[in-house]
Amino acid sequence: MVGRTEGTITSWYAIIDEGAELWEVYSNGHEVLRELCLKTINYRQLNR
């Protein structure tokens, strides 16, 4: 579960390599991971 972060979201970025991560960057400097998924799981779900 992701905790709440005080501040305004100033940007976000995604990292896509072996998996995919979506990060939010807040005005107070905190970075919060919002979503993490593995390509292999998504691939299997799409090819049922």
Short mmCIF file of C-alpha atoms in Angstrom, two decimals:
data_model
loop_
_atom_site.label_atom_id
_atom_site.label_comp_id
_atom_site.label_asym_id
_atom_site.label_seq_id
_atom_site.Cartn_x
_atom_site.Cartn_y
_atom_site.Cartn_z
CA MET A 1 0.00 0.00 0.00
CA VAL A 2 1.28 3.46 -0.87
CA GLY A 3 1.30 6.11 1.83
CA ARG A 4 0.03 9.63 1.31
CA THR A 5 2.57 12.32 0.44
CA GLU A 6 2.17 16.02 1.20
CA GLY A 7 2.89 18.45 -1.61
CA THR A 8 2.03 19.06 -5.22
CA ILE A 9 2.94 16.62 -7.98
CA THR A 10 5.41 18.50 -10.16
CA SER A 11 6.21 15.71 -12.61
CA TRP A 12 6.17 11.99 -13.17
CA TYR A 13 8.32 9.50 -15.02
CA ALA A 14 8.21 5.88 -16.07
CA ILE A 15 10.98 3.28 -16.08
CA ILE A 16 10.50 0.47 -18.56
CA ASP A 17 13.09 -2.30 -18.60
CA GLU A 18 12.33 -5.77 -17.27
CA GLY A 19 9.21 -4.27 -15.71
CA ALA A 20 7.37 -0.96 -15.78
CA GLU A 21 7.35 1.55 -12.95
CA LEU A 22 5.38 4.79 -12.72
CA TRP A 23 6.81 7.37 -10.30
CA GLU A 24 5.31 10.67 -9.12
CA VAL A 25 7.66 13.49 -8.10
CA TYR A 26 6.35 15.97 -5.50
CA SER A 27 7.31 19.59 -4.86
CA ASN A 28 8.80 18.60 -1.49
CA GLY A 29 11.29 16.26 -3.21
CA HIS A 30 9.55 12.98 -2.43
CA GLU A 31 9.28 10.38 -5.18
CA VAL A 32 6.45 7.86 -4.85
CA LEU A 33 6.14 4.61 -6.78
CA ARG A 34 2.52 4.39 -7.95
CA GLU A 35 2.53 1.33 -10.19
CA LEU A 36 4.82 -1.62 -10.84
CA CYS A 37 4.05 -4.35 -13.34
CA LEU A 38 6.11 -7.00 -15.06
CA LYS A 39 5.97 -7.37 -18.82
CA THR A 40 5.80 -11.16 -18.52
CA ILE A 41 2.60 -10.95 -16.43
CA ASN A 42 1.02 -8.48 -18.87
CA TYR A 43 2.08 -10.62 -21.83
CA ARG A 44 0.48 -13.73 -20.33
CA GLN A 45 -2.72 -11.86 -19.50
CA LEU A 46 -3.01 -10.53 -23.05
CA ASN A 47 -2.45 -13.93 -24.63
CA ARG A 48 -5.00 -16.06 -22.77
#
